[in-house]
Amino acid sequence: MTDPAPTTRILAVANQKGGVGKTTTAINLGTALAEAGHPTLIIDLDPQGNASTGLNSQADERELTTYDALAGQASLEEIMVGTALDDLCLCPGSVDLAGLDVELSNDSMRVRRLGDLLSAPALRERFEFILIDCPPSLNILTVNAMAAADGVVVPLQCEFFALEGLTQLLETVKQIQKSVNPRLCIEGICLTMYDKRNRLSSQVEEDVRETLGDIVYSTVIPRNVRLSEAPSYSMPALLYDPHCAGSEAYRALARELIGRTETPRAA
Ligand code: ATP
Ligand code: MG
């Protein structure tokens, strides 16, 4: 089957390690893409729902969520809400997602649920980028995201154990390539929470670049307090403080990502 609209790029933001910057990256990269005129949809696939609250969708106000869509009770268009930016939409998450693994255990096609939802032509006509914020696990939710995606964006925190667990993530990507989604690739690895005053950050960067080569984005996201404050105002950092170092870094990442999309690499 050929891809109905090759212009839509679906990216899973994934790393089974917790707290490495997945949600911060999904929100702010998504905002940067939308700000640059590329209609973008963020899908919150994490029961924690942090991407949703960070984009001003409060848990008690959400009517339909990605849970309803994955459970087969709604389309993504039905659950979608707007954000402060015209070109940025959100499919909010729900704590109910945590039970999906068990609920779908008898469905042999369960890994394809998100992919099936995302094949809707109207979505592909409307959005240039679809970013999926994954939970800190390689569970059915992350596997659904990878089964539906063209590429995986991996945020990697600049800390001593940065590379730990990456082998398992890369192995999962390979297995999904083999079994359900041959077009899946590692879109890029993004170093996050880089502290230029700390020698450890530059050592980790050197180590990661040496080990993983040019799959690592040259853009590095600095440790920046504005990025961590913005969610408490239910805003992307790019709107909360448009010119802080973190916002500028996510804009640079968006430019780099768009550049790579225009000149695709071999998988
Ligand atoms: P989880 O695995 O729980 O979903 P995550 O990988 O999505 O976590 P985030 O929620 O994006 O990670 O970030 C973890 C914490 O670090 C949050 O409090 C966030 O605000 C903060 N944070 C993320 N990136 C940065 C940064 N570059 N500078 C400062 N703080 C950051
Ligand atoms: Mg998160």
PDB file of N, CA, C and O and ligand atoms in Angstrom, residues 19 21-24 46 48 50-51 133-136, ligand 2:
ATOM      1  N   GLY A  19      11.502  11.498  32.445  1.00  0.00           N
ATOM      2  CA  GLY A  19      12.016  12.839  32.729  1.00  0.00           C
ATOM      3  C   GLY A  19      13.178  13.317  31.880  1.00  0.00           C
ATOM      4  O   GLY A  19      13.976  14.134  32.318  1.00  0.00           O
ATOM      5  N   GLY A  21      12.816  14.844  28.880  1.00  0.00           N
ATOM      6  CA  GLY A  21      12.444  15.987  28.048  1.00  0.00           C
ATOM      7  C   GLY A  21      11.547  15.631  26.870  1.00  0.00           C
ATOM      8  O   GLY A  21      11.414  16.429  25.929  1.00  0.00           O
ATOM      9  N   LYS A  22      10.895  14.478  26.901  1.00  0.00           N
ATOM     10  CA  LYS A  22       9.993  14.098  25.789  1.00  0.00           C
ATOM     11  C   LYS A  22       8.860  15.111  25.632  1.00  0.00           C
ATOM     12  O   LYS A  22       8.616  15.631  24.552  1.00  0.00           O
ATOM     13  N   THR A  23       8.153  15.365  26.736  1.00  0.00           N
ATOM     14  CA  THR A  23       6.977  16.232  26.653  1.00  0.00           C
ATOM     15  C   THR A  23       7.380  17.672  26.338  1.00  0.00           C
ATOM     16  O   THR A  23       6.740  18.340  25.513  1.00  0.00           O
ATOM     17  N   THR A  24       8.442  18.137  26.973  1.00  0.00           N
ATOM     18  CA  THR A  24       8.928  19.496  26.698  1.00  0.00           C
ATOM     19  C   THR A  24       9.284  19.624  25.218  1.00  0.00           C
ATOM     20  O   THR A  24       9.002  20.643  24.570  1.00  0.00           O
ATOM     21  N   ASP A  46       0.358   9.711  26.632  1.00  0.00           N
ATOM     22  CA  ASP A  46       0.878   9.387  27.963  1.00  0.00           C
ATOM     23  C   ASP A  46      -0.235   9.535  29.007  1.00  0.00           C
ATOM     24  O   ASP A  46      -0.870  10.597  29.078  1.00  0.00           O
ATOM     25  N   GLN A  48      -0.037  10.248  31.910  1.00  0.00           N
ATOM     26  CA  GLN A  48       0.238  11.411  32.770  1.00  0.00           C
ATOM     27  C   GLN A  48      -0.403  12.687  32.213  1.00  0.00           C
ATOM     28  O   GLN A  48      -0.643  13.631  32.953  1.00  0.00           O
ATOM     29  N   ASN A  50       0.777  15.124  30.494  1.00  0.00           N
ATOM     30  CA  ASN A  50       1.533  16.371  30.681  1.00  0.00           C
ATOM     31  C   ASN A  50       1.520  17.271  29.442  1.00  0.00           C
ATOM     32  O   ASN A  50       1.491  18.499  29.563  1.00  0.00           O
ATOM     33  N   ALA A  51       1.533  16.669  28.268  1.00  0.00           N
ATOM     34  CA  ALA A  51       1.504  17.500  27.051  1.00  0.00           C
ATOM     35  C   ALA A  51       0.165  18.236  26.971  1.00  0.00           C
ATOM     36  O   ALA A  51       0.093  19.388  26.524  1.00  0.00           O
ATOM     37  N   ASP A 133       3.565  12.293  21.743  1.00  0.00           N
ATOM     38  CA  ASP A 133       4.287  12.303  23.026  1.00  0.00           C
ATOM     39  C   ASP A 133       4.059  10.959  23.724  1.00  0.00           C
ATOM     40  O   ASP A 133       2.941  10.638  24.125  1.00  0.00           O
ATOM     41  N   CYS A 134       5.131  10.181  23.853  1.00  0.00           N
ATOM     42  CA  CYS A 134       5.023   8.813  24.397  1.00  0.00           C
ATOM     43  C   CYS A 134       5.278   8.790  25.902  1.00  0.00           C
ATOM     44  O   CYS A 134       5.969   9.651  26.447  1.00  0.00           O
ATOM     45  N   PRO A 135       4.754   7.767  26.562  1.00  0.00           N
ATOM     46  CA  PRO A 135       5.025   7.606  27.995  1.00  0.00           C
ATOM     47  C   PRO A 135       6.432   7.046  28.224  1.00  0.00           C
ATOM     48  O   PRO A 135       7.056   6.545  27.285  1.00  0.00           O
ATOM     49  N   PRO A 136       6.932   7.117  29.450  1.00  0.00           N
ATOM     50  CA  PRO A 136       8.283   6.594  29.733  1.00  0.00           C
ATOM     51  C   PRO A 136       8.286   5.068  29.873  1.00  0.00           C
ATOM     52  O   PRO A 136       8.514   4.538  30.959  1.00  0.00           O
TER      53      PRO A 136
HETATM   54 MG    MG B   2       6.340  13.230  29.378  1.00  0.00          MG
END
